XYZ file of C-alpha atoms in Angstrom:
602
model
C 0.000 0.000 0.000
C 1.320 3.394 -0.847
C -0.025 6.644 0.473
C -2.215 8.585 -1.898
C -0.236 11.764 -1.205
C 3.407 12.312 -0.268
C 4.157 13.710 3.159
C 6.078 16.857 3.988
C 6.862 16.157 7.621
C 10.512 15.647 8.477
C 11.678 12.963 10.872
C 12.201 14.095 14.433
C 14.134 12.429 17.259
C 11.908 10.081 19.232
C 11.695 11.166 22.890
C 11.508 8.622 25.651
C 7.963 7.577 26.417
C 6.486 5.874 29.398
C 6.647 2.093 29.407
C 3.391 0.520 28.299
C 1.808 -1.711 30.923
C 1.490 -5.388 30.095
C -2.213 -5.560 30.903
C -4.728 -4.697 28.158
C -6.064 -1.167 28.353
C -9.674 -0.382 27.512
C -10.216 3.084 26.101
C -13.380 4.802 24.977
C -15.705 7.767 25.161
C -18.456 8.556 27.616
C -20.876 11.174 26.374
C -24.491 12.224 26.792
C -26.788 12.344 23.729
C -28.622 15.228 25.387
C -25.673 17.093 26.914
C -26.923 18.013 30.365
C -23.337 17.806 31.612
C -19.907 18.342 30.030
C -18.478 15.625 27.788
C -15.918 13.403 29.503
C -12.970 11.720 27.856
C -11.936 8.436 29.467
C -8.497 7.000 28.717
C -5.766 5.157 30.585
C -2.554 7.001 31.369
C -0.518 4.437 29.421
C -2.232 5.581 26.206
C -2.803 9.225 26.955
C 0.820 9.819 27.919
C 1.934 9.338 24.319
C -0.386 11.978 22.895
C 2.498 14.279 21.951
C 5.162 11.703 21.042
C 6.239 11.252 17.402
C 3.966 9.179 15.194
C 4.909 7.317 12.003
C 3.302 7.925 8.625
C 3.655 5.717 5.524
C 5.425 7.456 2.637
C 5.856 6.907 -1.081
C 9.079 7.045 -3.007
C 10.015 10.530 -4.189
C 9.937 9.200 -7.745
C 6.180 8.664 -7.590
C 4.306 11.385 -9.401
C 1.126 13.098 -8.266
C -0.733 11.566 -11.195
C 0.290 8.100 -10.052
C -0.849 8.936 -6.566
C -4.216 9.916 -7.858
C -4.690 6.420 -9.209
C -4.003 4.798 -5.855
C -6.774 3.627 -3.639
C -7.651 6.211 -0.942
C -8.491 3.445 1.548
C -5.891 1.358 3.343
C -5.560 -1.472 5.887
C -3.273 -0.346 8.739
C -3.620 -3.850 10.238
C -1.043 -4.926 7.662
C 1.395 -2.470 9.203
C 0.631 -4.082 12.562
C 0.896 -7.733 11.537
C 3.313 -8.204 8.685
C 2.774 -10.487 5.701
C 1.732 -13.551 7.689
C -1.761 -12.126 8.285
C -2.012 -9.660 5.434
C -5.345 -11.202 4.415
C -7.157 -9.816 7.485
C -9.264 -6.845 6.467
C -11.409 -4.582 8.681
C -15.127 -3.992 8.564
C -15.686 -1.018 6.310
C -12.952 -1.680 3.756
C -14.430 -1.796 0.215
C -14.360 -5.422 -0.905
C -12.795 -4.381 -4.211
C -9.762 -3.148 -2.233
C -9.209 -6.390 -0.315
C -6.665 -7.672 -2.821
C -4.621 -4.462 -2.988
C -1.554 -5.634 -1.154
C 1.444 -3.376 -0.738
C 4.234 -3.055 1.782
C 5.243 0.310 3.249
C 8.974 -0.097 3.373
C 9.576 3.267 5.000
C 7.805 5.751 7.239
C 8.401 9.303 8.321
C 7.517 10.886 11.687
C 5.210 13.712 12.664
C 4.797 15.350 16.059
C 1.932 14.144 18.219
C -0.872 16.393 19.421
C -3.029 16.266 16.286
C -4.258 12.662 16.568
C -7.792 13.722 17.411
C -9.167 10.216 16.684
C -7.213 7.184 17.946
C -8.217 3.753 16.639
C -6.758 0.806 18.568
C -6.411 -2.681 17.124
C -8.035 -5.590 19.000
C -6.375 -8.953 19.521
C -8.466 -12.117 19.415
C -11.338 -11.137 17.145
C -10.531 -7.834 15.408
C -13.387 -5.877 13.879
C -13.699 -7.831 10.628
C -16.744 -7.881 8.364
C -19.155 -10.782 7.922
C -17.592 -11.794 4.589
C -14.260 -12.406 6.345
C -15.894 -13.934 9.433
C -17.923 -16.540 7.568
C -15.393 -17.500 4.893
C -12.136 -17.913 6.849
C -13.015 -20.667 9.324
C -15.537 -23.360 10.127
C -18.641 -22.318 12.022
C -17.437 -23.943 15.274
C -13.991 -22.342 15.342
C -13.192 -19.151 17.228
C -10.835 -16.529 15.829
C -7.761 -15.749 17.910
C -5.598 -13.376 15.851
C -2.672 -11.585 17.459
C -0.980 -8.393 16.311
C 2.456 -6.913 16.993
C 2.102 -4.870 20.200
C 5.396 -3.057 19.568
C 4.306 -1.547 16.263
C 4.738 2.248 15.999
C 1.547 4.257 15.832
C 0.518 5.179 12.274
C -1.016 8.533 11.296
C -3.003 8.690 8.062
C -2.096 11.671 5.847
C -4.683 13.771 4.059
C -5.965 11.876 1.040
C -5.719 8.469 2.726
C -8.533 6.924 4.760
C -8.981 3.955 7.076
C -12.129 2.269 8.414
C -12.779 3.665 11.910
C -15.196 1.715 14.087
C -16.525 2.064 17.626
C -14.230 -0.595 19.135
C -11.234 0.553 21.185
C -11.448 4.130 19.884
C -10.722 7.521 21.446
C -12.267 10.799 20.270
C -10.311 13.728 21.721
C -12.055 16.986 22.496
C -11.160 18.568 19.135
C -13.168 15.786 17.461
C -16.189 15.682 19.797
C -18.345 16.984 16.936
C -17.559 13.676 15.147
C -19.265 11.478 17.762
C -22.661 11.730 16.074
C -23.861 8.295 14.874
C -26.105 8.226 11.790
C -29.395 6.450 12.415
C -30.767 5.878 8.906
C -28.225 3.209 7.904
C -27.813 -0.394 9.056
C -26.355 -0.953 12.505
C -23.014 -2.376 11.384
C -22.534 0.481 8.918
C -23.307 3.373 11.264
C -19.971 3.732 13.068
C -17.916 3.147 9.909
C -19.813 5.791 7.906
C -19.321 8.162 10.847
C -15.605 7.353 10.817
C -15.140 8.176 7.127
C -17.233 11.357 7.455
C -15.240 12.424 10.514
C -11.872 11.710 8.889
C -12.645 13.976 5.971
C -13.615 16.807 8.292
C -10.492 16.247 10.423
C -8.422 17.342 7.440
C -10.098 20.771 7.662
C -8.585 21.317 11.133
C -5.235 19.667 10.458
C -6.062 16.554 12.474
C -5.118 12.915 12.001
C -6.656 9.527 12.514
C -3.973 7.422 14.180
C -3.983 3.627 14.337
C -2.505 2.233 17.570
C -1.142 -1.219 18.440
C -3.518 -3.613 20.223
C -4.521 -2.651 23.761
C -7.545 -4.935 24.184
C -8.425 -8.587 23.660
C -11.847 -9.301 22.189
C -13.092 -12.873 22.513
C -14.869 -14.538 19.628
C -18.177 -15.828 20.965
C -18.911 -17.536 17.628
C -22.021 -15.414 17.202
C -21.582 -13.839 13.779
C -24.002 -11.171 12.658
C -25.865 -11.475 9.345
C -24.578 -9.857 6.188
C -27.812 -7.857 5.871
C -26.691 -5.644 8.758
C -23.673 -4.573 6.672
C -25.473 -3.977 3.384
C -24.963 -0.184 3.466
C -21.211 -0.768 3.752
C -20.661 -3.146 0.866
C -22.909 -1.263 -1.535
C -21.797 2.311 -0.875
C -18.500 2.536 0.978
C -16.214 2.530 -2.059
C -18.182 5.314 -3.691
C -18.318 7.199 -0.374
C -14.527 7.220 0.000
C -14.002 8.588 -3.512
C -16.676 11.209 -2.880
C -15.101 12.337 0.398
C -11.586 12.628 -1.038
C -12.864 14.812 -3.885
C -15.218 16.943 -1.736
C -14.268 20.602 -1.191
C -15.905 23.419 0.807
C -15.560 27.211 0.821
C -17.216 27.688 4.235
C -15.265 29.623 6.891
C -16.228 27.799 10.097
C -15.925 24.112 10.932
C -19.560 23.540 11.876
C -20.657 25.128 8.586
C -18.456 22.610 6.762
C -19.874 19.778 8.888
C -23.415 20.691 7.865
C -22.449 21.221 4.236
C -20.830 17.784 4.005
C -23.725 16.153 5.844
C -26.152 17.722 3.366
C -24.036 16.572 0.401
C -23.941 13.008 1.758
C -27.730 13.018 2.091
C -28.031 14.256 -1.502
C -25.725 11.474 -2.691
C -27.754 8.845 -0.820
C -25.104 7.820 1.722
C -27.538 8.601 4.539
C -30.900 10.357 4.848
C -32.301 13.786 5.750
C -32.913 12.406 9.237
C -29.144 12.258 9.772
C -28.735 15.805 8.475
C -31.279 17.059 11.027
C -29.653 14.958 13.735
C -26.250 16.461 12.897
C -27.618 19.997 13.176
C -29.218 19.196 16.552
C -25.980 17.615 17.801
C -23.918 20.678 16.851
C -26.457 22.962 18.549
C -26.185 20.898 21.724
C -22.391 21.156 21.652
C -22.560 24.939 21.302
C -25.153 25.103 24.093
C -22.716 23.593 26.611
C -19.917 25.962 25.602
C -17.992 23.794 23.144
C -15.487 25.822 21.116
C -15.244 25.002 17.434
C -11.682 24.008 16.432
C -9.956 26.510 14.173
C -9.803 25.712 10.464
C -6.441 24.974 8.883
C -5.504 25.227 5.227
C -6.231 22.008 3.360
C -3.082 20.220 2.192
C -4.737 18.027 -0.431
C -4.350 20.465 -3.325
C -0.908 21.814 -2.429
C 2.392 20.540 -3.871
C 4.280 18.566 -1.276
C 7.986 18.649 -0.500
C 9.863 15.414 -1.133
C 11.233 13.433 1.785
C 14.923 12.618 1.786
C 16.332 9.176 2.460
C 17.798 10.407 5.740
C 14.333 11.149 7.087
C 12.989 7.660 6.552
C 12.236 5.241 9.361
C 11.984 1.544 8.620
C 9.757 -0.864 10.522
C 9.283 -4.598 9.974
C 6.400 -6.097 12.018
C 6.774 -9.389 13.827
C 5.376 -12.558 12.299
C 3.108 -14.047 14.943
C 1.739 -17.595 14.717
C -1.936 -17.796 13.835
C -4.485 -20.012 12.168
C -6.639 -18.864 9.245
C -3.633 -17.543 7.276
C -4.597 -19.134 3.997
C -1.003 -18.967 2.693
C 1.965 -20.513 4.435
C 4.985 -18.318 5.050
C 7.430 -19.436 2.392
C 9.875 -17.777 0.081
C 7.212 -17.684 -2.618
C 4.991 -15.177 -0.815
C 6.846 -12.096 -2.036
C 6.730 -13.479 -5.577
C 2.972 -14.018 -5.289
C 2.419 -10.496 -3.993
C 4.544 -9.104 -6.827
C 2.341 -10.965 -9.311
C -0.821 -9.537 -7.772
C 0.599 -6.018 -7.956
C 1.602 -6.611 -11.584
C -1.878 -7.829 -12.519
C -3.461 -4.877 -10.744
C -1.105 -2.497 -12.534
C -2.150 -3.938 -15.893
C -5.895 -4.118 -15.311
C -6.479 -1.604 -12.522
C -8.061 0.822 -15.001
C -10.159 -1.771 -16.828
C -13.843 -2.123 -15.861
C -15.190 -5.683 -15.660
C -18.857 -6.037 -16.648
C -20.482 -9.324 -15.652
C -23.834 -10.823 -16.501
C -25.110 -13.309 -13.903
C -27.586 -16.000 -14.874
C -27.260 -17.576 -11.442
C -28.641 -16.385 -8.081
C -26.883 -13.068 -7.413
C -27.749 -13.132 -3.706
C -25.378 -16.102 -3.413
C -22.654 -15.034 -5.833
C -22.500 -11.249 -6.415
C -20.221 -10.493 -3.465
C -18.046 -13.477 -4.290
C -17.524 -12.300 -7.880
C -16.568 -8.839 -6.630
C -14.193 -10.369 -4.100
C -12.518 -12.501 -6.784
C -12.232 -10.049 -9.679
C -12.301 -6.798 -7.714
C -8.725 -7.560 -6.634
C -7.619 -7.157 -10.254
C -9.940 -4.759 -12.063
C -10.939 -1.148 -11.530
C -14.447 -2.178 -10.543
C -16.913 -5.006 -11.151
C -20.328 -4.090 -12.584
C -22.905 -6.873 -12.279
C -26.051 -7.218 -14.390
C -28.816 -9.736 -13.862
C -32.359 -10.328 -15.075
C -33.675 -8.729 -11.857
C -32.375 -5.641 -10.090
C -30.995 -6.021 -6.554
C -30.176 -2.595 -5.011
C -28.851 -4.148 -1.791
C -26.099 -5.887 -3.761
C -25.661 -3.101 -6.366
C -26.821 -5.485 -9.104
C -28.245 -3.694 -12.141
C -31.118 -4.973 -14.263
C -30.541 -6.027 -17.845
C -31.901 -8.783 -20.056
C -29.251 -11.004 -21.597
C -30.829 -10.988 -25.076
C -30.057 -7.261 -25.550
C -27.587 -6.500 -22.800
C -25.306 -4.644 -25.226
C -27.785 -1.764 -25.143
C -26.856 -1.154 -21.492
C -23.123 -0.880 -22.132
C -23.071 2.783 -23.307
C -24.276 3.964 -19.887
C -21.393 2.071 -18.259
C -18.974 3.703 -20.704
C -20.356 7.127 -19.707
C -20.051 6.279 -16.022
C -16.343 5.430 -16.298
C -14.999 7.947 -18.776
C -11.441 7.556 -17.486
C -11.340 3.756 -17.869
C -8.825 2.277 -20.280
C -11.183 -0.430 -21.466
C -14.190 -2.619 -20.689
C -14.101 -6.403 -20.360
C -17.382 -8.313 -20.579
C -17.796 -11.716 -18.933
C -20.664 -14.125 -18.351
C -20.801 -15.855 -14.999
C -20.581 -19.290 -16.661
C -17.087 -18.462 -17.936
C -13.984 -18.316 -15.733
C -11.325 -15.735 -16.529
C -7.680 -16.644 -15.871
C -6.514 -13.042 -15.700
C -2.861 -13.965 -15.170
C -2.746 -15.138 -18.818
C -3.964 -11.798 -20.208
C -0.836 -9.759 -19.475
C 0.533 -10.034 -23.014
C -2.713 -8.919 -24.635
C -2.814 -5.514 -26.319
C -5.309 -3.444 -24.326
C -5.681 -0.996 -27.240
C -7.159 -3.720 -29.494
C -10.468 -5.557 -29.575
C -10.538 -8.997 -27.930
C -13.045 -11.645 -28.899
C -12.967 -15.425 -29.290
C -13.626 -15.364 -33.047
C -11.131 -18.201 -33.584
C -12.879 -20.519 -31.126
C -15.053 -22.434 -33.582
C -17.634 -23.694 -31.099
C -18.217 -20.170 -29.823
C -18.122 -18.187 -33.105
C -19.915 -19.529 -36.172
C -21.262 -18.209 -39.468
C -24.818 -19.346 -40.176
C -26.625 -19.287 -43.505
C -30.221 -18.157 -43.353
C -31.173 -20.569 -46.171
C -32.946 -23.572 -44.759
C -32.718 -22.350 -41.174
C -35.459 -21.244 -38.833
C -37.436 -18.026 -39.130
C -35.480 -16.653 -36.161
C -32.258 -16.554 -38.188
C -34.032 -14.955 -41.148
C -35.538 -12.241 -38.973
C -32.202 -11.569 -37.312
C -30.496 -11.395 -40.739
C -33.081 -8.910 -42.020
C -32.474 -6.621 -39.048
C -28.691 -6.906 -39.498
C -29.019 -5.876 -43.158
C -31.086 -2.870 -42.107
C -28.460 -1.751 -39.567
C -25.574 -2.318 -42.002
C -27.343 -0.172 -44.617
C -27.394 2.734 -42.138
C -23.725 2.415 -41.132
C -21.046 4.866 -42.124
C -19.054 3.770 -45.176
C -15.986 2.495 -43.291
C -18.169 0.337 -41.032
C -19.908 -1.135 -44.082
C -16.603 -1.888 -45.795
C -15.271 -3.688 -42.708
C -18.459 -5.682 -42.282
C -18.746 -6.812 -45.925
C -15.073 -7.816 -46.012
C -15.691 -10.157 -43.083
C -19.202 -11.407 -43.934
C -19.045 -11.820 -47.704
C -22.223 -13.865 -48.093
C -25.248 -11.595 -47.796
C -27.351 -14.629 -46.827
C -25.211 -15.364 -43.756
C -24.790 -13.858 -40.310
C -22.141 -14.339 -37.641
C -23.211 -15.855 -34.326
C -21.058 -15.432 -31.216
C -22.104 -16.822 -27.850
C -20.628 -13.662 -26.247
C -19.176 -15.204 -23.086
C -16.207 -12.845 -23.077
C -15.032 -9.841 -25.096
C -13.066 -6.630 -24.568
C -13.612 -3.105 -25.887
C -10.730 -0.608 -25.520
C -11.357 3.073 -24.963
C -10.561 4.018 -28.571
C -13.451 1.888 -29.868
C -16.055 3.029 -27.328
C -17.442 5.813 -29.546
C -17.776 3.396 -32.488
C -19.558 0.831 -30.321
C -22.001 3.437 -28.993
C -22.710 4.670 -32.530
C -23.518 1.145 -33.697
C -25.757 0.486 -30.672
C -27.672 3.660 -31.486
C -28.203 2.435 -35.070
C -29.875 -0.685 -33.706
C -32.348 1.503 -31.824
C -35.566 -0.387 -31.127
C -34.681 -3.388 -33.280
C -34.588 -6.612 -31.263
C -31.267 -7.927 -32.517
C -30.034 -10.628 -30.162
C -26.798 -10.198 -28.203
C -25.302 -13.215 -30.000
C -25.881 -11.511 -33.342
C -25.225 -7.884 -32.412
C -21.782 -8.358 -30.786
C -20.106 -10.072 -33.796
C -21.772 -7.552 -36.136
C -20.339 -4.657 -34.085
C -16.868 -6.170 -33.834
C -16.337 -6.934 -37.535
C -17.725 -3.474 -38.377
C -15.377 -1.662 -36.002
C -12.211 -3.385 -37.186
C -10.901 -6.196 -39.343
C -10.723 -9.564 -37.518
C -7.052 -9.832 -38.449
C -6.471 -6.852 -36.125
C -8.200 -8.468 -33.153
C -5.855 -9.508 -30.377
C -5.769 -13.331 -30.388
C -5.464 -13.663 -26.595
C -8.855 -15.404 -26.216
C -8.012 -18.021 -28.835
C -6.586 -20.265 -26.125
C -9.779 -20.403 -24.083
C -11.251 -23.804 -23.291
C -14.762 -24.003 -24.715
C -17.258 -26.837 -24.366
C -20.897 -26.539 -25.355
C -22.155 -28.838 -22.608
C -20.985 -28.459 -18.998
C -19.245 -31.453 -17.400
C -20.876 -33.175 -14.465
C -20.336 -31.229 -11.215
C -17.764 -28.854 -12.735
C -15.206 -31.590 -13.312
C -11.710 -30.361 -12.618
C -10.572 -32.117 -15.805
C -12.088 -29.246 -17.804
C -10.118 -26.534 -16.034
C -6.623 -25.475 -17.045
C -4.631 -22.642 -15.466
C -2.835 -22.197 -18.803
C -5.997 -21.201 -20.691
C -7.115 -17.568 -20.797
C -10.730 -18.543 -20.043
C -12.757 -21.684 -19.334
C -16.367 -22.298 -20.424
C -18.720 -23.528 -19.079
C -18.343 -23.443 -15.299
C -21.330 -23.174 -13.000
C -21.180 -21.140 -9.770
C -24.512 -20.937 -7.948
C -23.549 -21.178 -4.271
C -20.812 -20.366 -1.803
C -19.637 -23.980 -1.983
C -19.262 -23.713 -5.762
C -17.291 -20.516 -5.318
C -14.932 -22.068 -2.760
C -14.280 -24.979 -5.124
C -13.574 -22.537 -7.953
C -11.163 -20.490 -5.850
C -9.213 -23.566 -4.849
C -8.803 -24.726 -8.419
C -7.900 -21.220 -9.677
C -5.219 -20.996 -6.985
C -2.993 -22.992 -9.339
C -2.528 -19.769 -11.271
C -2.985 -17.303 -8.382
C -1.934 -18.928 -5.065
C -2.985 -15.860 -3.061
C -6.600 -16.785 -3.829
C -6.337 -19.356 -1.047
C -6.520 -16.431 1.367
C -10.160 -15.972 0.363
C -11.329 -19.412 1.469
């Protein structure tokens, strides 16, 4: 993980601090919803005594440009700083699932003076605050988690532009952040404190404050009483979009509470919470003022300012201990660094490519799993199904004419390098796509069982009707589209049929694709007919990248997804049925031949 922005703070000598007691320390906040008495901060001396000691911050290499930083994820997992590579697969509740696979190692840190860590988040040993996806997929139902973190880890401050999930476990809010104690009430219970944490972090930047992640000071026992996923639905659907929104949000207001209300209003407008939370925020701020609370002074925002580079002499290195634990998923061997390097390389290649999936199977059982699998590699995963499911961010689209929905996805991600389409009955071995040219069209036109040319003579009325509509669209095409099409489909009584399991459209062909979709208009040309017509019209097949030619394609699925069909050397495998969590676990285990880090997901 690399920080989204470079840091300007120089390293300072570390003063001696009081020795931390061996017993766990419970820290928290006591406050009154209706403030009839002053707010009281409760903390143990062993934690509070380090409030002004130096704190580490992760830094990027000076060679990293601001444009590269802008492409980095603004959310991070400080637990990885605390635990080292042996438990790097542990992620906190509130981390976007698409960021779970973004593994990076902060080789160096710099130091900043204490005194500005207005929110302190402590790690918990035993059962850390993980989400239900982690809880229910990393152990059997009768096992209890007992994960330990490095208690000697330096404290980590998050710079402006970088966020971390902040929950209500083992957390201190200092007086300068008392305004951030308000819990939204319109979202699900397991989302409330995390949404508050992201909202509060963004506003901390306006007063020059930090969120600081501390080593473990408590032990939380796993009672083997997991909470249902439905209580987290507001997290998994919205949190990724929320983080991007908060990092880009700006305000011209001149007092902190005015900015608090402005951001709260904007979040209600964007649908992150409701008007009820906006009214609640206003009432909370009024109560604070009524008891004499002084608004913290605004500081100039550092997000938009050029930052000074940090010299090698200012760097501090820290290597966390490797502590024994179950549920690691990957054994500590010399291959781990190689596997992480591969994941980073895949993400670098496809991190700006949008994956669009169509699910025939039950999305309530598979949508999150698909995002967990492919979200590690691609910019984002858009899922379509025959029925809309807002709770899982699944969009509605009928398979027969799904291509008509693609232009709106292109408009939504104008900065994407390309768009890769995949059906859920086809498995993508992304590690074999690195050599493909992402500026060319990809389609399996050389896979004979997937792509065929059919004569309308002697065939059913369906083919004749489809051919008539194709002729009508071709007659309306611009001249260069017509030339390309007629060079590929020379027989006017034939049409190309492509089963459309997988194809790729680079950015430079997006405008052509949209133009051709618009020519179809209200005509009911089937997806299997429209996609090959579009592709041979946009470019000559000899210019298509042949990367999908090595896919394994069978027309009939083997019994129970026989492993004899799968090959890690193929670019894709069809068909493969995934309709349950058990199917997904089996798939992950077999795909781990090409990506061993996948074993961390099961």
